[in-house]
XYZ file of C-alpha atoms in Angstrom:
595
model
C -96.396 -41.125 -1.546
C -96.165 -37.616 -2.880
C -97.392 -36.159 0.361
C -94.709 -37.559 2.345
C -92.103 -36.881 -0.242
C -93.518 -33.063 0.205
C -93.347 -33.212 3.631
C -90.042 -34.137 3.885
C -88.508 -31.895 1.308
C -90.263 -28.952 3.286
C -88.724 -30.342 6.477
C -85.117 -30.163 4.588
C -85.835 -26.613 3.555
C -86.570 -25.318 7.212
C -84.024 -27.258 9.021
C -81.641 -25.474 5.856
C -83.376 -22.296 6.877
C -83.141 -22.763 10.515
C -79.659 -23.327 11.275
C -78.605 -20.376 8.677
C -80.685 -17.894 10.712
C -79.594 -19.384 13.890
C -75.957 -18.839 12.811
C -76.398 -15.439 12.323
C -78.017 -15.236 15.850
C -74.893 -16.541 17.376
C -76.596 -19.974 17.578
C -79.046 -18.820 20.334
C -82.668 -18.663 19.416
C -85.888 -17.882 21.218
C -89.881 -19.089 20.950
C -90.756 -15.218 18.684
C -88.264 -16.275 16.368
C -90.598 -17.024 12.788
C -88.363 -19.568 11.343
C -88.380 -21.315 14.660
C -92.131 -21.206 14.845
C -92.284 -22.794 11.727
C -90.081 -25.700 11.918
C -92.226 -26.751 14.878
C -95.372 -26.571 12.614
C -93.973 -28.881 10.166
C -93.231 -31.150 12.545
C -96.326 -31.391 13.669
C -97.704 -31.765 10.149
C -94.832 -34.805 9.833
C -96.026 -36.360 13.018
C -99.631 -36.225 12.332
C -99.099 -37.802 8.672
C -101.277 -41.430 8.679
C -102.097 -41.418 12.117
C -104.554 -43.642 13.173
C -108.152 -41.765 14.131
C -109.226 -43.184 17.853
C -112.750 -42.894 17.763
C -114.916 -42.585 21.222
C -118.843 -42.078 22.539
C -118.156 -38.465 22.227
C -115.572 -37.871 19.406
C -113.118 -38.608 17.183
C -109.727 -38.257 18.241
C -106.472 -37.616 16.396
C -103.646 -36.638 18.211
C -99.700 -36.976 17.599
C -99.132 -37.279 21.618
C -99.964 -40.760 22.001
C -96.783 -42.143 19.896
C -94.809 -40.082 21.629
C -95.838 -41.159 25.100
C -94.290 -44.866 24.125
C -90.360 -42.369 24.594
C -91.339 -42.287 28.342
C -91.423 -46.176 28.344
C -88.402 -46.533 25.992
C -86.289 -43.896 27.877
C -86.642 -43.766 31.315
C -84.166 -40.302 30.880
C -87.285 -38.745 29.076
C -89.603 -39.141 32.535
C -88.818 -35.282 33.888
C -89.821 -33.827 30.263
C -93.126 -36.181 30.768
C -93.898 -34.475 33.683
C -93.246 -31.065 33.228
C -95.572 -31.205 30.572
C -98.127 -32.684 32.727
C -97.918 -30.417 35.265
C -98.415 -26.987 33.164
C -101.778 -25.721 34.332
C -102.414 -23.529 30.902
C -102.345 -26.629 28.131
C -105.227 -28.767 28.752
C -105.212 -30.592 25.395
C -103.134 -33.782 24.046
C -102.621 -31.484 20.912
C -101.049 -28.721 23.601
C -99.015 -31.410 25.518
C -97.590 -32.529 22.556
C -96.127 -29.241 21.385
C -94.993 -28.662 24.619
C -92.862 -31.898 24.652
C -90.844 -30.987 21.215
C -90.590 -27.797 22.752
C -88.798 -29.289 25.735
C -87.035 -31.819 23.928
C -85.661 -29.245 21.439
C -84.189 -27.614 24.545
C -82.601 -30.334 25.889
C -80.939 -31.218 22.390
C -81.846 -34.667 22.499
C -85.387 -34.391 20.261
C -83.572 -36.525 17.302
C -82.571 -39.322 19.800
C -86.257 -40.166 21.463
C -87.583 -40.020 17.310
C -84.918 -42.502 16.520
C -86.017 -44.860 19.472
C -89.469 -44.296 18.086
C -88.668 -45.605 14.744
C -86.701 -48.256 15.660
C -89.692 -49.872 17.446
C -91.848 -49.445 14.611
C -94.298 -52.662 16.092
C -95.435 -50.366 18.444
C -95.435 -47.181 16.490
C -98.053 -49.454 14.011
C -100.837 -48.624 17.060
C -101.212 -45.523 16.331
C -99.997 -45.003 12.917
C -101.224 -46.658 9.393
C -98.519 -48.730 7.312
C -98.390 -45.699 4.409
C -97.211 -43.202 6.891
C -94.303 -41.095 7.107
C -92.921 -42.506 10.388
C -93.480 -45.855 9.307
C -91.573 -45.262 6.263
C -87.836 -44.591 4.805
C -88.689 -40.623 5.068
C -89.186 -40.907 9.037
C -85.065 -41.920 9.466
C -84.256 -39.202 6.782
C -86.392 -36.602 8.898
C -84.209 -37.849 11.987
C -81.166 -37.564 10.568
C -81.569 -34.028 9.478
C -82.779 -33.070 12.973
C -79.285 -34.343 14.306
C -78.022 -30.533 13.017
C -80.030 -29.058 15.260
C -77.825 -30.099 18.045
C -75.742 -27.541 17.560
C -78.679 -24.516 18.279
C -79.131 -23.046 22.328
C -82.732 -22.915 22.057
C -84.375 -20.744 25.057
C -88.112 -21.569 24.847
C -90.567 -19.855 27.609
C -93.705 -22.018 27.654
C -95.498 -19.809 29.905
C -98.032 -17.229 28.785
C -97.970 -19.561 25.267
C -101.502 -20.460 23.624
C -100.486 -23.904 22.559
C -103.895 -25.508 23.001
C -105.628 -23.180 20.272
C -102.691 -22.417 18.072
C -103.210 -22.644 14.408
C -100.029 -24.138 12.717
C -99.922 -22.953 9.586
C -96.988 -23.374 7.139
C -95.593 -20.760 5.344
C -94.293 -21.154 2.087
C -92.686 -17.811 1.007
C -89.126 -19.020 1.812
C -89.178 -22.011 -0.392
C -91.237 -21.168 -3.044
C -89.651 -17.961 -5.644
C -91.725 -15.075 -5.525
C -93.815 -14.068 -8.810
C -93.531 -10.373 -9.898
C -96.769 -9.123 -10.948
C -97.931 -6.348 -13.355
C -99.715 -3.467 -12.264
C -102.222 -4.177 -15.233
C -102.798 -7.504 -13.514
C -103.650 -6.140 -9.849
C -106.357 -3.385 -11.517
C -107.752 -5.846 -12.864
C -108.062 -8.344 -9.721
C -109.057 -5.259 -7.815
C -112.148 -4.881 -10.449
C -113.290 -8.303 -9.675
C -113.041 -8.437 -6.193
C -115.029 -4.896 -6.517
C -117.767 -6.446 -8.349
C -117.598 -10.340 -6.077
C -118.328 -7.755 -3.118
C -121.212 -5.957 -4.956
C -122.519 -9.321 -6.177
C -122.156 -10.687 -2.403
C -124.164 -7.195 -0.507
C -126.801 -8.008 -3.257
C -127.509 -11.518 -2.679
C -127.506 -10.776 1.470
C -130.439 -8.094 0.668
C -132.359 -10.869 -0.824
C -131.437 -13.556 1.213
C -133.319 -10.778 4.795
C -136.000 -10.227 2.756
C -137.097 -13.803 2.639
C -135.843 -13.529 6.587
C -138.726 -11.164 7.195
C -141.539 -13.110 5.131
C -140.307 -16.315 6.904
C -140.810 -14.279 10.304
C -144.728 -12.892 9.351
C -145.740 -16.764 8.613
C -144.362 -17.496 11.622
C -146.648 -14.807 13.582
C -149.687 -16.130 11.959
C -149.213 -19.463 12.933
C -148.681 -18.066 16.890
C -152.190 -16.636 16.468
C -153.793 -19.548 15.399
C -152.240 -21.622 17.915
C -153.241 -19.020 20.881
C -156.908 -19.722 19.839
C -156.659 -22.765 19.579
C -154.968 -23.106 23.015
C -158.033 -21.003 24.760
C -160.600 -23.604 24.158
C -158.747 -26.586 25.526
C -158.364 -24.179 28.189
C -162.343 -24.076 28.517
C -162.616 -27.740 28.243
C -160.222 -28.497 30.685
C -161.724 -26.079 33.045
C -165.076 -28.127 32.667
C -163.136 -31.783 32.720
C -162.100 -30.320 36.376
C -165.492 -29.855 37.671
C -166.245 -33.756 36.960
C -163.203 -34.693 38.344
C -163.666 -33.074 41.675
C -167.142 -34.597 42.184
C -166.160 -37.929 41.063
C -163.121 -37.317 44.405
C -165.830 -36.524 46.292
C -167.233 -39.892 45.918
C -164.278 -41.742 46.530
C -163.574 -40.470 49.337
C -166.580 -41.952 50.935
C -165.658 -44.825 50.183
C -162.096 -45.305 51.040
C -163.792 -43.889 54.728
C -165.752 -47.054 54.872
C -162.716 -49.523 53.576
C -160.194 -47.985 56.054
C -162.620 -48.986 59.220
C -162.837 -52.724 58.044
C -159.324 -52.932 57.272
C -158.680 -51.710 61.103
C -160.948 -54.350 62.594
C -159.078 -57.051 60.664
C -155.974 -55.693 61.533
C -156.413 -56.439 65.354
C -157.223 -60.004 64.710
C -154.280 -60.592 62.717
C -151.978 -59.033 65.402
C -153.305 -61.113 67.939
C -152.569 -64.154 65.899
C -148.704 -62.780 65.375
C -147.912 -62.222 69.055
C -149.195 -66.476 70.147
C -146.709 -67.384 66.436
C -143.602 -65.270 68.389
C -144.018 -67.239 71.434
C -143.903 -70.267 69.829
C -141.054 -69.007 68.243
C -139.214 -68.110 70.775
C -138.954 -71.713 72.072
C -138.374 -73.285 69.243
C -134.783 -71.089 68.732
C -133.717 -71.491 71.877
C -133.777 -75.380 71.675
C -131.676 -75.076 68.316
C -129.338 -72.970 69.668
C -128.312 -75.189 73.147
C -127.759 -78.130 70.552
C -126.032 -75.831 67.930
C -123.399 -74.805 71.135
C -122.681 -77.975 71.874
C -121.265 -78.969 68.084
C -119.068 -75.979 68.095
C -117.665 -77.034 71.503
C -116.855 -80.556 70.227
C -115.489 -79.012 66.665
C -113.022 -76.931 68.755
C -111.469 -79.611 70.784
C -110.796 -81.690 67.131
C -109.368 -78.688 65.907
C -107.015 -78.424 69.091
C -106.245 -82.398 68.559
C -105.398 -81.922 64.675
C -103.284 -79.145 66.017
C -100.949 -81.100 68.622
C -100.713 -83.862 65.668
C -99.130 -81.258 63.061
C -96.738 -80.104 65.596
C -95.634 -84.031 66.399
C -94.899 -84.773 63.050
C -93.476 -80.813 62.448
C -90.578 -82.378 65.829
C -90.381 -85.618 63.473
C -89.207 -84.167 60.674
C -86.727 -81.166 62.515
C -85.188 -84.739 64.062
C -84.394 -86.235 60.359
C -82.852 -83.123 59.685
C -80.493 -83.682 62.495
C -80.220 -87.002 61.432
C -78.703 -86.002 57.933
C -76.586 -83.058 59.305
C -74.807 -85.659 61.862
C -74.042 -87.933 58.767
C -72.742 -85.623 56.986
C -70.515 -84.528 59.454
C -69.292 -87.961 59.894
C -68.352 -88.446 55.937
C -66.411 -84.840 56.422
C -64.377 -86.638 59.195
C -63.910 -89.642 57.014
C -62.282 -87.812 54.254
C -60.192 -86.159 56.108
C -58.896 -89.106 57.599
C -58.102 -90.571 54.369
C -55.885 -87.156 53.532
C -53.944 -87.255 56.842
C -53.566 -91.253 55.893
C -51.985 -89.933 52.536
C -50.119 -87.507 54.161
C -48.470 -90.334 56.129
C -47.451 -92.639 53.428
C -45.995 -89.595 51.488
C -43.910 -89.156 54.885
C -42.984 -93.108 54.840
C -41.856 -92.657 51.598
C -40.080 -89.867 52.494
C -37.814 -91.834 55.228
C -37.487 -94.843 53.193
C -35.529 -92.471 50.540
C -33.706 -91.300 53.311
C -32.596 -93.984 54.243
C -31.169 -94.962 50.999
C -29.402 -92.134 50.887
C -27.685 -92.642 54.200
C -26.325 -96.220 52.991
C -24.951 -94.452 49.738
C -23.364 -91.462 51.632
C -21.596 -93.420 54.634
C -18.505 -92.542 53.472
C -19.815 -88.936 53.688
C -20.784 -88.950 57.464
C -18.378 -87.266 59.144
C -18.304 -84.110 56.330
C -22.290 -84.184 56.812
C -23.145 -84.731 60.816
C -24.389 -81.347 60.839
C -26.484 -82.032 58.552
C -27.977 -85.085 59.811
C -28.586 -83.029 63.418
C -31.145 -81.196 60.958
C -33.180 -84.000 59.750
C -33.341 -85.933 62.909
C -34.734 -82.616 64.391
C -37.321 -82.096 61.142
C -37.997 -85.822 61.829
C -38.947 -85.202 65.575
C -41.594 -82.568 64.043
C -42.942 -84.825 61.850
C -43.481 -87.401 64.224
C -45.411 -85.183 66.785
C -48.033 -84.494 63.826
C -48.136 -87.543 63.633
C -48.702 -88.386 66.758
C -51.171 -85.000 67.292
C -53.550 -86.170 64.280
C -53.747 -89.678 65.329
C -55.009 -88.540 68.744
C -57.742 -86.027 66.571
C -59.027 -89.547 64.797
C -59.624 -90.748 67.822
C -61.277 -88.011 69.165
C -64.095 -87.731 66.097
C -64.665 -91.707 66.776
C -65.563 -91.196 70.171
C -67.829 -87.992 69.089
C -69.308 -90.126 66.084
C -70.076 -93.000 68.854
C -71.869 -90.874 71.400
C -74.290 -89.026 68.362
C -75.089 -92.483 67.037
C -76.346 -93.414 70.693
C -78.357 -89.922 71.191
C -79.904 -90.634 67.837
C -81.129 -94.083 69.035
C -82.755 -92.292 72.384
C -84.328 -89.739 70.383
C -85.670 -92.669 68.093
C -86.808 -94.883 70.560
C -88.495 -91.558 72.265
C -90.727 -90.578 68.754
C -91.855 -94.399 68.718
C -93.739 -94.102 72.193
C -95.170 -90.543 71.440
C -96.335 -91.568 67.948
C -97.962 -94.613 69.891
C -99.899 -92.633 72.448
C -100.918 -89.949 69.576
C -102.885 -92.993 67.629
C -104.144 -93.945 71.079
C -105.834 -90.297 71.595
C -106.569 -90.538 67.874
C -108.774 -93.671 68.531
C -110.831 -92.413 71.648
C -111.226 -89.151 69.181
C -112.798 -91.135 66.525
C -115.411 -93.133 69.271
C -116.369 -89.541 70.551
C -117.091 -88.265 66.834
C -118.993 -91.638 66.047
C -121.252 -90.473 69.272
C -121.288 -87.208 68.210
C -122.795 -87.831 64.622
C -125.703 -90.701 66.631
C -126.877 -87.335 68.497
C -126.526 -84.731 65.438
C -129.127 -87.114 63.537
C -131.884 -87.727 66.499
C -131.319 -83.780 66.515
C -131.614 -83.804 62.615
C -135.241 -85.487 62.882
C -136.482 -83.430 65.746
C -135.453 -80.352 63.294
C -137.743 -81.628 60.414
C -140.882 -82.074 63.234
C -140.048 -78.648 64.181
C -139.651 -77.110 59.950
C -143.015 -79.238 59.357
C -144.678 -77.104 62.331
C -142.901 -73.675 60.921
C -144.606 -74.588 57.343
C -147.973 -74.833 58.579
C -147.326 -71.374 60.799
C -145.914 -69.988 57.369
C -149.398 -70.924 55.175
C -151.211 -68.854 58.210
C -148.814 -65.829 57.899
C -149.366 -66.015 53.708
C -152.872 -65.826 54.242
C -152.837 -62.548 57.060
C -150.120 -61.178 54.465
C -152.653 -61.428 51.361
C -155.313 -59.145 53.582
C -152.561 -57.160 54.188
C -152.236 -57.057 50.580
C -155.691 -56.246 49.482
C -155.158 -53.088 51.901
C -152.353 -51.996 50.934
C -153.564 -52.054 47.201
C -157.161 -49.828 48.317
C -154.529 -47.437 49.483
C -152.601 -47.062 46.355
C -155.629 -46.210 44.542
C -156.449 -43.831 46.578
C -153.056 -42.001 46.622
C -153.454 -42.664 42.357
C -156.749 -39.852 42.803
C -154.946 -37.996 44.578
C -152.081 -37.764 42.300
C -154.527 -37.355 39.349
C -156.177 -34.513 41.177
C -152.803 -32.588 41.896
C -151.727 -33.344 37.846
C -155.191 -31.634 36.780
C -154.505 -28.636 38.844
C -150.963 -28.411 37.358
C -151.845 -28.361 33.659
C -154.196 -26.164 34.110
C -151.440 -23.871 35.952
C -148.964 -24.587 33.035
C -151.788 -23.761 30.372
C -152.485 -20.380 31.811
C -148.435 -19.694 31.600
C -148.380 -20.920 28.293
C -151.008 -17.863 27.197
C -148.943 -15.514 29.005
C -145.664 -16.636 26.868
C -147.133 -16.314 23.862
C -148.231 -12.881 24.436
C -144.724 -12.227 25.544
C -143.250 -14.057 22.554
C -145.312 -12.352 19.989
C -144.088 -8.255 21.891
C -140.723 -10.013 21.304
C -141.119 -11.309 17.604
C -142.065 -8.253 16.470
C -138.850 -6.305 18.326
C -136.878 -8.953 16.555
C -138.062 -7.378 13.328
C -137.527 -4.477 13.451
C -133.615 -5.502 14.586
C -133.349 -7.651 11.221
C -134.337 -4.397 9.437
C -131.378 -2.083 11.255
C -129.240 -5.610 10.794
C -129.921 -5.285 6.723
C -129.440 -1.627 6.606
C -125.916 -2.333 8.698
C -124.626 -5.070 6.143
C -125.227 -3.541 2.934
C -121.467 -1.550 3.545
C -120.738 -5.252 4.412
C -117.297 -7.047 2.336
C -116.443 -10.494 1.895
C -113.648 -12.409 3.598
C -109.892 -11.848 2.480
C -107.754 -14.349 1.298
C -105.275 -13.884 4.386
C -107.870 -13.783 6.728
C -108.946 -17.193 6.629
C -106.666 -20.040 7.707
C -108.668 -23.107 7.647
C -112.024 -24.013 6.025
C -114.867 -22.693 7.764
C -117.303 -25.994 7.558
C -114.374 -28.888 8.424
C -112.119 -26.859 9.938
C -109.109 -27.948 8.149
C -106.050 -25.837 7.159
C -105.364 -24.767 3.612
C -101.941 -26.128 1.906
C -100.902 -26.710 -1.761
C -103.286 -29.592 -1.944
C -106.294 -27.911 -0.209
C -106.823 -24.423 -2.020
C -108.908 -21.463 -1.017
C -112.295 -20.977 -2.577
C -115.024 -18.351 -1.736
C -118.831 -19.060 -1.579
C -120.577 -16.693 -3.837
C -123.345 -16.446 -1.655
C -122.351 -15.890 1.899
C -118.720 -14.797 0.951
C -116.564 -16.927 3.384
C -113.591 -18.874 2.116
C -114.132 -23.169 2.250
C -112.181 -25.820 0.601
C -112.629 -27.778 -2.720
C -114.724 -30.954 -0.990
C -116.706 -28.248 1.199
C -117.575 -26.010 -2.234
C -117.703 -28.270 -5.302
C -121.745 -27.072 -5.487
C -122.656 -24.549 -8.348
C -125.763 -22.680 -8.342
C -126.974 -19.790 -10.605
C -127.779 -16.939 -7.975
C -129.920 -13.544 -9.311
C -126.757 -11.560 -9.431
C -124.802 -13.770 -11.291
C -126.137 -14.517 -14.887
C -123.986 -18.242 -14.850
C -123.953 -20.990 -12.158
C -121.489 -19.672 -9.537
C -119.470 -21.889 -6.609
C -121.415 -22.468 -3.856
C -120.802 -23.964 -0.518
C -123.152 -26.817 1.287
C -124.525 -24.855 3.793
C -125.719 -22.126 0.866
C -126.683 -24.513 -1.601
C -129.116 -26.458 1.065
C -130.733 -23.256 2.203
C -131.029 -22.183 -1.292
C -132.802 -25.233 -2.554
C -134.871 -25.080 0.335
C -136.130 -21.938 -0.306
C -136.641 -22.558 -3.996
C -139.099 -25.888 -2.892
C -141.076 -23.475 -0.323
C -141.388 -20.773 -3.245
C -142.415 -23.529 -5.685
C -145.018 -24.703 -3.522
């Protein structure tokens, strides 16, 4: 909880810090810029909060790039970004590629929008990320809200020529933290202890070479004793290879005498092979006359089955003509009944007309041109009429003369269908006959697989001389092998003499380097505090939870987990912090001295 409320307070700070400087740019900012640089490493430390560690055969990997690879199936508009950052040739890491793509995104001004469709599909963000992290929590929409204001920044970014693989992001916290004047009485004095740390440090390297160089002597003794003891298993091999040879001798004598009964027996079993192939011969040809003859009989089924689908295939195209016909006819109908309609309407029509005439008689002369109109509108009307019913007519005669084809093609199906179950019949006769002369063949079959198994028990027992020849050969080739494994060790043991000769010249060179080495590091200092950026054992970077602390023995700086070991060294009258690596050697050596 208080590391994410951390995080996001330092994320206000440089966003704050950020747009200020960028407004005093003219809103135009490039990759050199420092507060730039570090907005983009607390990002990174933001992203990387409770993310999940994938672990493999190799590895353990913890990378803030998978999460964001889900924007590329969320936002199709994010593909180009994708793979531009797959296609630079310098980044080969998913730590690079992902620095690249904020980068990119920071360019395009649109790095708040694929976080926010992140977070809103935090089901899939749980993959990679734990429940407690900052993404999953309230802080991750705060954090994307303040990175809307940097739509208003012209970022120019050049990835090329750019380290990001390797890049150490480290954050810097002189702009948000209030810097502490300090006395000069203060800094002599640190100055004084970091004087006497580095005297304390060249002391305890002296002593740590000298029990280098009495570690090295016991090592040359034990070469020497070795070297001796490697000369007489030289002699004994030497005399171990003598036996050997006349023990080979005597072997091969005998494999001389087994080779020229294995040849005589050899003839007699080919002879016995070449009378089993002609038998052989005959028996496959007979198989494979009767085998030809099913096949032909399959294929004319097949071509029968085949003429059969295609019947019924014309049966069923002629039901479908069937229906369309019918339907055709029920279209006609209704619009019969319409026209019908249409007709009374034009009944009623006259019959109002008429009415009209017997009220408006007196009216007739004042109106005759008017009645020239309707007996002219009624002439029209009466040659629809007329024109319609002639069109009924018409579709009865067509409906008539499709009701008569359909009977011919009807009658037509019947008879095929009849002769199909005809041929259908004489097919099933044939197939009964077929299946009498496939079991006769089925008996001769087993006569002729009882005759192969008795062939077969003759062939097992030519194969198991075979075998016992085969097996006087391997032992053979086994002395041989033996032989040519002798002569190698006893090349290998001769080299191994003329190493250690060369490794003793070279252990003694290699002391008289550790002696220049010691004289060399006794101007030697210990690491500086801005020197090191992460611990030297787990590689992790220092922040206000994980402090600096240096090792009082070999003088680099490690964290608190990496250094929490205290020791009491000969230059320093207390126990002093120590790291792992130190404080194992050092107990090591303090066993071997005790013993």
């Amino acid at each position: 909880m208080d590391e994410r409320v951390n995080l996001m307070n330092m994320m206000k700070i440089t966003i704050k810090v950020l747009i200020q400087s960028a407004l005093n740019l003219d809103r135009s900012l490039e990759s050199d810029f420092p507060p730039l640089q570090q907005f983009f490493f607390v990002l990174e430390h933001c992203l990387k909060h409770g993310l999940k560690v994938k672990k493999s055969f190799i590895s353990q990997n913890k990378s803030f790039f998978g999460p964001l690879e889900l924007v590329e199936k969320l936002c199709p508009e994010s593909a180009d970004i994708f793979t531009n950052v797959r296609n630079l040739p310098e980044i080969k890491t998913s730590v690079g590629r992902g620095r690249a793509w904020l980068h990119l995104s920071l360019m395009q001004k649109k790095l708040a929008d694929y976080l926010q469709v992140l977070i809103d599909h935090k089901d899939l963000l749980s993959e990679f990320y734990e429940h407690e992290a900052l993404m999953m929590e309230e802080e991750g929409a705060v954090i994307v809200g303040l990175l809307m204001g940097l739509n208003m920044i012209d970022a120019n970014l050049c990835l090329k020529g750019e380290d990001l693989d390797s890049q150490v992001g480290i954050i810097d916290f002189s702009f948000c933290l209030k810097e502490i004047q300090e006395n000069d009485s203060e800094k002599k004095a640190d100055e004084i202890t970091s004087v006497l740390d580095q005297k304390h440090y060249v002391e305890e390297l002296n002593r740590h070479l000298s029990c280098t160089v009495g570690d090295l002597q016991s090592k040359i003794e034990f070469l020497e004793k070795t070297n001796s003891k490697l000369n007489e298993e030289l002699i004994a091999a030497k005399d171990r290879i003598v036996s050997l040879q006349d023990e080979h001798n005597q072997l091969l004598e005998e494999t001389v005498r087994i080779k020229n009964k294995s040849e005589r027996h050899l003839q007699d079993t080919k002879v016995e092979l070449e009378t089993y192939k002609h038998s052989r011969q005959g028996l496959d040809e007979m198989y494979n006359e009767t085998w030809k003859q099913l096949n032909v009989e399959r294929q004319v089924r097949q071509e029968l089955e085949k003429e059969l689908n295609l019947q019924l295939g014309m049966k069923t195209e002629m039901e479908m003509a069937m229906k369309l016909l019918e339907k055709d006819i029920h279209e006609k109908q209704d619009t019969l009944v319409v026209l019908r309609k249409q007709l009374d309407d034009v009944k009623s029509i006259n019959l109002q007309m008429c009415q009209k005439v017997k009220e408006t008689d007196i009216s007739l002369q004042q109106k005759s041109e008017q009645l020239c109109l309707l007996q002219a509108k009624w002439d029209l009307v009466d040659s629809t009429t007329r024109t319609l019913e002639e069109r009924v007519q018409e579709s009865e005669k067509a409906r008539q003369i499709s009701e008569e084809n359909c009977m011919k093609i009807k009658k037509d199906f019947e008879a095929k269908t009849e002769s199909f179950k005809q041929q259908l019949q004489k097919l099933d006769l044939q197939r009964s006959h077929l299946e009498q002369n496939l079991q006769i063949e089925k008996e001769q079959q087993g006569i002729l697989q009882e005759d192969l198994g008795k062939e077969k028990e003759k062939n097992s027992s030519l194969q198991k001389d075979l075998l016992q020849y085969s097996q006087l050969k391997k032992d053979f080739d086994k002395l041989l092998i033996e032989k040519t494994q002798l002569a190698k060790l006893c090349k290998e043991q001769e080299q191994a003499l003329q190493e250690m000769g060369f490794h003793l010249s070279q252990s003694k060179l290699k002391m008289e380097d550790i002696k220049e080495v010691n004289k060399a590091l006794k101007g030697h200092t210990w690491l500086k505090d801005d020197e090191a950026t992460g611990c030297k054992q787990c590689k992790k970077e220092f922040s206000i939870s994980r402090r600096k602390h240096h090792c009082r023995n070999c003088g680099d700086i490690f964290c608190n987990t990496c250094s929490s070991n205290e020791l009491s060294l000969p230059s320093y009258p207390k126990p002093v912090r120590v790291c792992d690596i130190c404080h194992n050697l050092l107990l090591q050596r303090c066993s071997s001295n005790c013993s």
